[in-house]
Amino acid sequence: KQEVTQIPAALSVPEGENLVLNCSFTDSAIYNLQWFRQDPGKGLTSLLLIQSSQREQTSGRLNASLDKSSGRSTLYIAASQPGDSATYLCAVTHNSGYSTLTFGKGTMLLVSP
Amino acid sequence: EAGVAQSPRYKIIEKRQSVAFWCNPISGHATLYWYQQILGQGPKLLIQFQNNGVVDDSQLPKDRFSAERLKGVDSTLKIQPAKLEDSAVYLCASSQSGTSGATQYFGPGTRLLVL
């Protein structure tokens, strides 16, 4: 059974800092890995999707890397802003052919001005 | 393009009562998912529909939870009777297909509190 772990559970940083969120998964037979953002009282927004054959994806100040063999992914946020404050969730899709997502518990990020 | 719609947004009930949630997926999306997200946890898949058929309901507590997707469009999730541990956010998502590469789009969720 796939298990996804995210470290740290919570993170508080001052504005402008670069930061790294970590995600690990137990079964390397994944199809892809996604990073989501969740704001309080709202649904999930997909930030980055990395296919199993890829090593990284970038979108603006966000960069996600994937090391499938070691079961790890990182989300790098450059020059953090207060608007980045949210919970970040990592999720993997198994390569069984189905789209089922297995999520981690998330990292709650607070960026203070 | 309209997103995934869910109602109600909030619901407070007492234990042993019944409750139902409604989801309207993005038009044309064949696959619909219901997730349960307990406070401090990641979302957990309860049930996945492909059109009006069930693909995966292995984590649905079938003694109290039921879901249907009549005509392969809207879906309802019902809890009867509710327990305290059912307090959670119930998220609905949809995708064009149910294959591994399909992007899931999430609704805002229904926040349930069972007293």
PDB file of C-alpha atoms in Angstrom:
ATOM      1  CA  LYS A   1       0.000   0.000   0.000  1.00  0.00           C
ATOM      2  CA  GLN A   2       1.360   3.391  -1.046  1.00  0.00           C
ATOM      3  CA  GLU A   3       2.185   5.788   1.786  1.00  0.00           C
ATOM      4  CA  VAL A   4       3.118   9.431   1.271  1.00  0.00           C
ATOM      5  CA  THR A   5       4.921  11.401   3.958  1.00  0.00           C
ATOM      6  CA  GLN A   6       5.538  15.144   4.034  1.00  0.00           C
ATOM      7  CA  ILE A   7       8.111  16.945   6.129  1.00  0.00           C
ATOM      8  CA  PRO A   8       7.886  19.354   7.857  1.00  0.00           C
ATOM      9  CA  ALA A   9       4.265  19.366   9.011  1.00  0.00           C
ATOM     10  CA  ALA A  10       4.427  23.134   9.473  1.00  0.00           C
ATOM     11  CA  LEU A  11       6.854  25.852   8.518  1.00  0.00           C
ATOM     12  CA  SER A  12       7.027  29.536   9.360  1.00  0.00           C
ATOM     13  CA  VAL A  13       9.425  31.822   7.507  1.00  0.00           C
ATOM     14  CA  PRO A  14       9.915  35.556   6.988  1.00  0.00           C
ATOM     15  CA  GLU A  15       9.108  37.022   3.614  1.00  0.00           C
ATOM     16  CA  GLY A  16      11.848  36.708   1.010  1.00  0.00           C
ATOM     17  CA  GLU A  17      13.302  33.422   2.183  1.00  0.00           C
ATOM     18  CA  ASN A  18      13.826  30.468  -0.128  1.00  0.00           C
ATOM     19  CA  LEU A  19      12.351  27.264   1.247  1.00  0.00           C
ATOM     20  CA  VAL A  20      12.085  23.546   0.538  1.00  0.00           C
ATOM     21  CA  LEU A  21       9.189  21.222   1.245  1.00  0.00           C
ATOM     22  CA  ASN A  22       9.815  17.485   1.245  1.00  0.00           C
ATOM     23  CA  CYS A  23       7.699  14.540   0.137  1.00  0.00           C
ATOM     24  CA  SER A  24       8.524  10.827   0.230  1.00  0.00           C
ATOM     25  CA  PHE A  25       6.587   7.814  -1.013  1.00  0.00           C
ATOM     26  CA  THR A  26       7.024   4.113  -0.302  1.00  0.00           C
ATOM     27  CA  ASP A  27       6.128   2.546  -3.674  1.00  0.00           C
ATOM     28  CA  SER A  28       8.255   3.792  -6.573  1.00  0.00           C
ATOM     29  CA  ALA A  29       5.808   2.402  -9.165  1.00  0.00           C
ATOM     30  CA  ILE A  30       4.214   5.787  -9.737  1.00  0.00           C
ATOM     31  CA  TYR A  31       2.836   7.318 -12.924  1.00  0.00           C
ATOM     32  CA  ASN A  32       3.249  10.914 -11.801  1.00  0.00           C
ATOM     33  CA  LEU A  33       3.550  13.147  -8.752  1.00  0.00           C
ATOM     34  CA  GLN A  34       1.684  16.372  -8.134  1.00  0.00           C
ATOM     35  CA  TRP A  35       2.049  19.254  -5.761  1.00  0.00           C
ATOM     36  CA  PHE A  36      -1.196  20.964  -4.727  1.00  0.00           C
ATOM     37  CA  ARG A  37      -1.959  24.109  -2.813  1.00  0.00           C
ATOM     38  CA  GLN A  38      -4.913  24.301  -0.423  1.00  0.00           C
ATOM     39  CA  ASP A  39      -6.155  27.594   1.021  1.00  0.00           C
ATOM     40  CA  PRO A  40      -8.427  27.571   4.099  1.00  0.00           C
ATOM     41  CA  GLY A  41     -12.006  26.783   3.170  1.00  0.00           C
ATOM     42  CA  LYS A  42     -11.149  26.155  -0.442  1.00  0.00           C
ATOM     43  CA  GLY A  43     -10.471  23.216  -2.683  1.00  0.00           C
ATOM     44  CA  LEU A  44      -7.142  22.042  -4.039  1.00  0.00           C
ATOM     45  CA  THR A  45      -5.257  23.781  -6.827  1.00  0.00           C
ATOM     46  CA  SER A  46      -2.669  21.827  -8.794  1.00  0.00           C
ATOM     47  CA  LEU A  47       0.685  23.638  -8.867  1.00  0.00           C
ATOM     48  CA  LEU A  48       3.045  21.262 -10.619  1.00  0.00           C
ATOM     49  CA  LEU A  49       2.817  17.790 -12.112  1.00  0.00           C
ATOM     50  CA  ILE A  50       5.928  15.687 -12.735  1.00  0.00           C
ATOM     51  CA  GLN A  51       5.691  12.597 -14.899  1.00  0.00           C
ATOM     52  CA  SER A  52       7.618   9.554 -13.641  1.00  0.00           C
ATOM     53  CA  SER A  53      10.098   9.946 -16.505  1.00  0.00           C
ATOM     54  CA  GLN A  54      10.862  13.559 -15.610  1.00  0.00           C
ATOM     55  CA  ARG A  55      13.291  14.931 -13.047  1.00  0.00           C
ATOM     56  CA  GLU A  56      11.798  18.359 -12.444  1.00  0.00           C
ATOM     57  CA  GLN A  57       9.169  20.913 -13.357  1.00  0.00           C
ATOM     58  CA  THR A  58       9.206  24.671 -12.947  1.00  0.00           C
ATOM     59  CA  SER A  59       6.476  27.266 -12.770  1.00  0.00           C
ATOM     60  CA  GLY A  60       7.438  30.808 -11.862  1.00  0.00           C
ATOM     61  CA  ARG A  61       9.018  30.779  -8.407  1.00  0.00           C
ATOM     62  CA  LEU A  62       8.185  27.112  -7.895  1.00  0.00           C
ATOM     63  CA  ASN A  63      10.434  24.206  -8.793  1.00  0.00           C
ATOM     64  CA  ALA A  64       9.585  20.587  -8.088  1.00  0.00           C
ATOM     65  CA  SER A  65      12.034  17.725  -8.395  1.00  0.00           C
ATOM     66  CA  LEU A  66      11.463  13.985  -8.478  1.00  0.00           C
ATOM     67  CA  ASP A  67      13.799  11.105  -7.659  1.00  0.00           C
ATOM     68  CA  LYS A  68      11.592   8.102  -8.316  1.00  0.00           C
ATOM     69  CA  SER A  69      14.169   5.484  -7.398  1.00  0.00           C
ATOM     70  CA  SER A  70      14.629   6.896  -3.906  1.00  0.00           C
ATOM     71  CA  GLY A  71      10.929   7.772  -3.517  1.00  0.00           C
ATOM     72  CA  ARG A  72      11.447  11.477  -2.942  1.00  0.00           C
ATOM     73  CA  SER A  73      10.260  14.815  -4.247  1.00  0.00           C
ATOM     74  CA  THR A  74      10.974  18.365  -3.187  1.00  0.00           C
ATOM     75  CA  LEU A  75       9.107  21.595  -3.793  1.00  0.00           C
ATOM     76  CA  TYR A  76      11.363  24.641  -3.844  1.00  0.00           C
ATOM     77  CA  ILE A  77       9.781  28.064  -3.385  1.00  0.00           C
ATOM     78  CA  ALA A  78      12.010  31.009  -4.195  1.00  0.00           C
ATOM     79  CA  ALA A  79      11.672  34.448  -2.624  1.00  0.00           C
ATOM     80  CA  SER A  80       8.621  33.526  -0.559  1.00  0.00           C
ATOM     81  CA  GLN A  81       5.740  36.001  -0.198  1.00  0.00           C
ATOM     82  CA  PRO A  82       2.887  36.289   2.321  1.00  0.00           C
ATOM     83  CA  GLY A  83       0.524  35.179  -0.460  1.00  0.00           C
ATOM     84  CA  ASP A  84       2.318  31.828  -0.507  1.00  0.00           C
ATOM     85  CA  SER A  85       0.852  31.031   2.918  1.00  0.00           C
ATOM     86  CA  ALA A  86      -1.241  27.885   2.488  1.00  0.00           C
ATOM     87  CA  THR A  87      -1.068  24.135   2.953  1.00  0.00           C
ATOM     88  CA  TYR A  88       0.965  22.301   0.319  1.00  0.00           C
ATOM     89  CA  LEU A  89       0.009  18.715  -0.471  1.00  0.00           C
ATOM     90  CA  CYS A  90       1.985  16.108  -2.351  1.00  0.00           C
ATOM     91  CA  ALA A  91       0.116  13.327  -4.165  1.00  0.00           C
ATOM     92  CA  VAL A  92       1.146  10.375  -6.324  1.00  0.00           C
ATOM     93  CA  THR A  93      -0.687   8.412  -8.984  1.00  0.00           C
ATOM     94  CA  HIS A  94       0.083   4.712  -9.261  1.00  0.00           C
ATOM     95  CA  ASN A  95       1.064   3.349 -12.648  1.00  0.00           C
ATOM     96  CA  SER A  96      -1.742   0.806 -12.548  1.00  0.00           C
ATOM     97  CA  GLY A  97      -3.591   2.771 -15.173  1.00  0.00           C
ATOM     98  CA  TYR A  98      -6.073   4.381 -12.805  1.00  0.00           C
ATOM     99  CA  SER A  99      -6.087   8.035 -11.791  1.00  0.00           C
ATOM    100  CA  THR A 100      -6.400   7.473  -8.043  1.00  0.00           C
ATOM    101  CA  LEU A 101      -4.361   9.979  -6.028  1.00  0.00           C
ATOM    102  CA  THR A 102      -2.638   9.103  -2.749  1.00  0.00           C
ATOM    103  CA  PHE A 103      -1.974  12.215  -0.688  1.00  0.00           C
ATOM    104  CA  GLY A 104       0.419  13.142   2.077  1.00  0.00           C
ATOM    105  CA  LYS A 105      -0.803  15.042   5.131  1.00  0.00           C
ATOM    106  CA  GLY A 106       0.558  18.325   3.837  1.00  0.00           C
ATOM    107  CA  THR A 107       2.901  21.063   5.008  1.00  0.00           C
ATOM    108  CA  MET A 108       1.273  24.177   6.449  1.00  0.00           C
ATOM    109  CA  LEU A 109       3.320  27.195   5.366  1.00  0.00           C
ATOM    110  CA  LEU A 110       3.149  30.645   6.925  1.00  0.00           C
ATOM    111  CA  VAL A 111       5.119  33.470   5.353  1.00  0.00           C
ATOM    112  CA  SER A 112       5.189  36.562   7.535  1.00  0.00           C
ATOM    113  CA  PRO A 113       5.725  40.081   6.192  1.00  0.00           C
TER     114      PRO A 113
ATOM    115  CA  GLU B   1     -15.292  27.137 -17.978  1.00  0.00           C
ATOM    116  CA  ALA B   2     -17.273  26.521 -14.798  1.00  0.00           C
ATOM    117  CA  GLY B   3     -15.494  24.527 -12.121  1.00  0.00           C
ATOM    118  CA  VAL B   4     -16.690  21.710  -9.911  1.00  0.00           C
ATOM    119  CA  ALA B   5     -19.664  22.806  -7.839  1.00  0.00           C
ATOM    120  CA  GLN B   6     -20.543  21.431  -4.421  1.00  0.00           C
ATOM    121  CA  SER B   7     -23.341  22.096  -1.973  1.00  0.00           C
ATOM    122  CA  PRO B   8     -23.901  22.750   0.784  1.00  0.00           C
ATOM    123  CA  ARG B   9     -20.641  24.439   1.764  1.00  0.00           C
ATOM    124  CA  TYR B  10     -21.183  23.816   5.466  1.00  0.00           C
ATOM    125  CA  LYS B  11     -23.339  21.403   7.449  1.00  0.00           C
ATOM    126  CA  ILE B  12     -23.736  20.820  11.174  1.00  0.00           C
ATOM    127  CA  ILE B  13     -25.679  17.780  12.346  1.00  0.00           C
ATOM    128  CA  GLU B  14     -25.981  15.636  15.446  1.00  0.00           C
ATOM    129  CA  LYS B  15     -24.656  12.097  15.560  1.00  0.00           C
ATOM    130  CA  ARG B  16     -26.997   9.446  14.217  1.00  0.00           C
ATOM    131  CA  GLN B  17     -28.608  11.939  11.849  1.00  0.00           C
ATOM    132  CA  SER B  18     -28.409  11.643   8.074  1.00  0.00           C
ATOM    133  CA  VAL B  19     -26.772  14.046   5.649  1.00  0.00           C
ATOM    134  CA  ALA B  20     -26.316  14.294   1.897  1.00  0.00           C
ATOM    135  CA  PHE B  21     -23.838  16.192  -0.232  1.00  0.00           C
ATOM    136  CA  TRP B  22     -24.182  17.127  -3.870  1.00  0.00           C
ATOM    137  CA  CYS B  23     -21.559  17.540  -6.591  1.00  0.00           C
ATOM    138  CA  ASN B  24     -21.800  18.845 -10.136  1.00  0.00           C
ATOM    139  CA  PRO B  25     -18.607  18.070 -12.093  1.00  0.00           C
ATOM    140  CA  ILE B  26     -17.120  19.998 -14.969  1.00  0.00           C
ATOM    141  CA  SER B  27     -19.193  19.491 -18.103  1.00  0.00           C
ATOM    142  CA  GLY B  28     -18.001  16.546 -20.153  1.00  0.00           C
ATOM    143  CA  HIS B  29     -15.886  14.987 -17.423  1.00  0.00           C
ATOM    144  CA  ALA B  30     -16.470  11.250 -17.329  1.00  0.00           C
ATOM    145  CA  THR B  31     -14.762  10.559 -14.015  1.00  0.00           C
ATOM    146  CA  LEU B  32     -15.933  11.812 -10.631  1.00  0.00           C
ATOM    147  CA  TYR B  33     -14.273  11.337  -7.246  1.00  0.00           C
ATOM    148  CA  TRP B  34     -15.332  11.846  -3.642  1.00  0.00           C
ATOM    149  CA  TYR B  35     -12.578  12.413  -1.072  1.00  0.00           C
ATOM    150  CA  GLN B  36     -12.746  12.738   2.712  1.00  0.00           C
ATOM    151  CA  GLN B  37     -10.270  15.102   4.348  1.00  0.00           C
ATOM    152  CA  ILE B  38     -10.082  14.943   8.138  1.00  0.00           C
ATOM    153  CA  LEU B  39      -8.475  17.927   9.843  1.00  0.00           C
ATOM    154  CA  GLY B  40      -4.696  17.654   9.641  1.00  0.00           C
ATOM    155  CA  GLN B  41      -4.783  14.852   7.085  1.00  0.00           C
ATOM    156  CA  GLY B  42      -4.527  14.623   3.338  1.00  0.00           C
ATOM    157  CA  PRO B  43      -7.625  13.788   1.281  1.00  0.00           C
ATOM    158  CA  LYS B  44      -8.551  10.106   1.158  1.00  0.00           C
ATOM    159  CA  LEU B  45     -10.443   8.673  -1.801  1.00  0.00           C
ATOM    160  CA  LEU B  46     -13.866   7.327  -0.843  1.00  0.00           C
ATOM    161  CA  ILE B  47     -15.265   6.446  -4.250  1.00  0.00           C
ATOM    162  CA  GLN B  48     -14.485   6.909  -7.938  1.00  0.00           C
ATOM    163  CA  PHE B  49     -17.080   6.825 -10.711  1.00  0.00           C
ATOM    164  CA  GLN B  50     -16.473   6.335 -14.404  1.00  0.00           C
ATOM    165  CA  ASN B  51     -19.634   7.719 -16.011  1.00  0.00           C
ATOM    166  CA  ASN B  52     -22.325   6.134 -13.798  1.00  0.00           C
ATOM    167  CA  GLY B  53     -20.316   3.028 -12.835  1.00  0.00           C
ATOM    168  CA  VAL B  54     -18.164   2.563  -9.738  1.00  0.00           C
ATOM    169  CA  VAL B  55     -14.436   2.068 -10.423  1.00  0.00           C
ATOM    170  CA  ASP B  56     -13.136   2.042  -6.845  1.00  0.00           C
ATOM    171  CA  ASP B  57     -15.042   2.149  -3.561  1.00  0.00           C
ATOM    172  CA  SER B  58     -12.597   0.112  -1.501  1.00  0.00           C
ATOM    173  CA  GLN B  59     -12.263   2.802   1.197  1.00  0.00           C
ATOM    174  CA  LEU B  60     -15.958   3.686   1.417  1.00  0.00           C
ATOM    175  CA  PRO B  61     -17.507   2.632   4.778  1.00  0.00           C
ATOM    176  CA  LYS B  62     -20.427   0.928   3.111  1.00  0.00           C
ATOM    177  CA  ASP B  63     -22.332   0.319   6.337  1.00  0.00           C
ATOM    178  CA  ARG B  64     -23.062   4.044   6.583  1.00  0.00           C
ATOM    179  CA  PHE B  65     -21.871   5.753   3.406  1.00  0.00           C
ATOM    180  CA  SER B  66     -23.489   5.527  -0.009  1.00  0.00           C
ATOM    181  CA  ALA B  67     -22.970   7.384  -3.262  1.00  0.00           C
ATOM    182  CA  GLU B  68     -24.608   7.468  -6.617  1.00  0.00           C
ATOM    183  CA  ARG B  69     -24.079   9.146  -9.933  1.00  0.00           C
ATOM    184  CA  LEU B  70     -27.291   8.901 -11.853  1.00  0.00           C
ATOM    185  CA  LYS B  71     -27.050   9.590 -15.587  1.00  0.00           C
ATOM    186  CA  GLY B  72     -23.289   9.937 -15.256  1.00  0.00           C
ATOM    187  CA  VAL B  73     -23.340  13.632 -14.372  1.00  0.00           C
ATOM    188  CA  ASP B  74     -24.248  14.891 -10.870  1.00  0.00           C
ATOM    189  CA  SER B  75     -23.434  12.837  -7.816  1.00  0.00           C
ATOM    190  CA  THR B  76     -24.655  12.626  -4.239  1.00  0.00           C
ATOM    191  CA  LEU B  77     -22.812  11.253  -1.224  1.00  0.00           C
ATOM    192  CA  LYS B  78     -24.910  10.221   1.777  1.00  0.00           C
ATOM    193  CA  ILE B  79     -24.023   9.361   5.343  1.00  0.00           C
ATOM    194  CA  GLN B  80     -26.603   7.507   7.423  1.00  0.00           C
ATOM    195  CA  PRO B  81     -26.239   7.482  10.396  1.00  0.00           C
ATOM    196  CA  ALA B  82     -23.427   9.964  10.993  1.00  0.00           C
ATOM    197  CA  LYS B  83     -20.758   9.432  13.642  1.00  0.00           C
ATOM    198  CA  LEU B  84     -18.538  11.963  15.369  1.00  0.00           C
ATOM    199  CA  GLU B  85     -15.529  10.730  13.393  1.00  0.00           C
ATOM    200  CA  ASP B  86     -17.260  11.659  10.124  1.00  0.00           C
ATOM    201  CA  SER B  87     -16.499  15.323  10.825  1.00  0.00           C
ATOM    202  CA  ALA B  88     -14.360  16.312   7.866  1.00  0.00           C
ATOM    203  CA  VAL B  89     -14.289  18.184   4.576  1.00  0.00           C
ATOM    204  CA  TYR B  90     -15.793  16.217   1.716  1.00  0.00           C
ATOM    205  CA  LEU B  91     -14.168  17.099  -1.578  1.00  0.00           C
ATOM    206  CA  CYS B  92     -15.515  16.297  -4.997  1.00  0.00           C
ATOM    207  CA  ALA B  93     -13.246  16.217  -8.044  1.00  0.00           C
ATOM    208  CA  SER B  94     -13.671  15.415 -11.709  1.00  0.00           C
ATOM    209  CA  SER B  95     -11.444  14.551 -14.643  1.00  0.00           C
ATOM    210  CA  GLN B  96     -11.958  13.961 -18.342  1.00  0.00           C
ATOM    211  CA  SER B  97     -10.978  10.321 -17.989  1.00  0.00           C
ATOM    212  CA  GLY B  98      -9.983   7.873 -15.275  1.00  0.00           C
ATOM    213  CA  THR B  99      -6.558   7.044 -16.645  1.00  0.00           C
ATOM    214  CA  SER B 100      -3.325   7.796 -14.810  1.00  0.00           C
ATOM    215  CA  GLY B 101      -2.525  10.985 -16.709  1.00  0.00           C
ATOM    216  CA  ALA B 102      -5.883  12.655 -16.175  1.00  0.00           C
ATOM    217  CA  THR B 103      -5.849  15.971 -14.311  1.00  0.00           C
ATOM    218  CA  GLN B 104      -8.301  16.151 -11.436  1.00  0.00           C
ATOM    219  CA  TYR B 105     -10.128  19.410 -10.735  1.00  0.00           C
ATOM    220  CA  PHE B 106     -11.393  19.904  -7.203  1.00  0.00           C
ATOM    221  CA  GLY B 107     -14.469  21.637  -5.882  1.00  0.00           C
ATOM    222  CA  PRO B 108     -14.429  23.874  -2.763  1.00  0.00           C
ATOM    223  CA  GLY B 109     -15.633  21.050  -0.519  1.00  0.00           C
ATOM    224  CA  THR B 110     -18.409  20.595   2.031  1.00  0.00           C
ATOM    225  CA  ARG B 111     -17.352  21.051   5.632  1.00  0.00           C
ATOM    226  CA  LEU B 112     -19.271  18.650   7.915  1.00  0.00           C
ATOM    227  CA  LEU B 113     -19.366  18.912  11.686  1.00  0.00           C
ATOM    228  CA  VAL B 114     -21.031  16.087  13.613  1.00  0.00           C
ATOM    229  CA  LEU B 115     -21.919  16.947  17.228  1.00  0.00           C
TER     230      LEU B 115
END
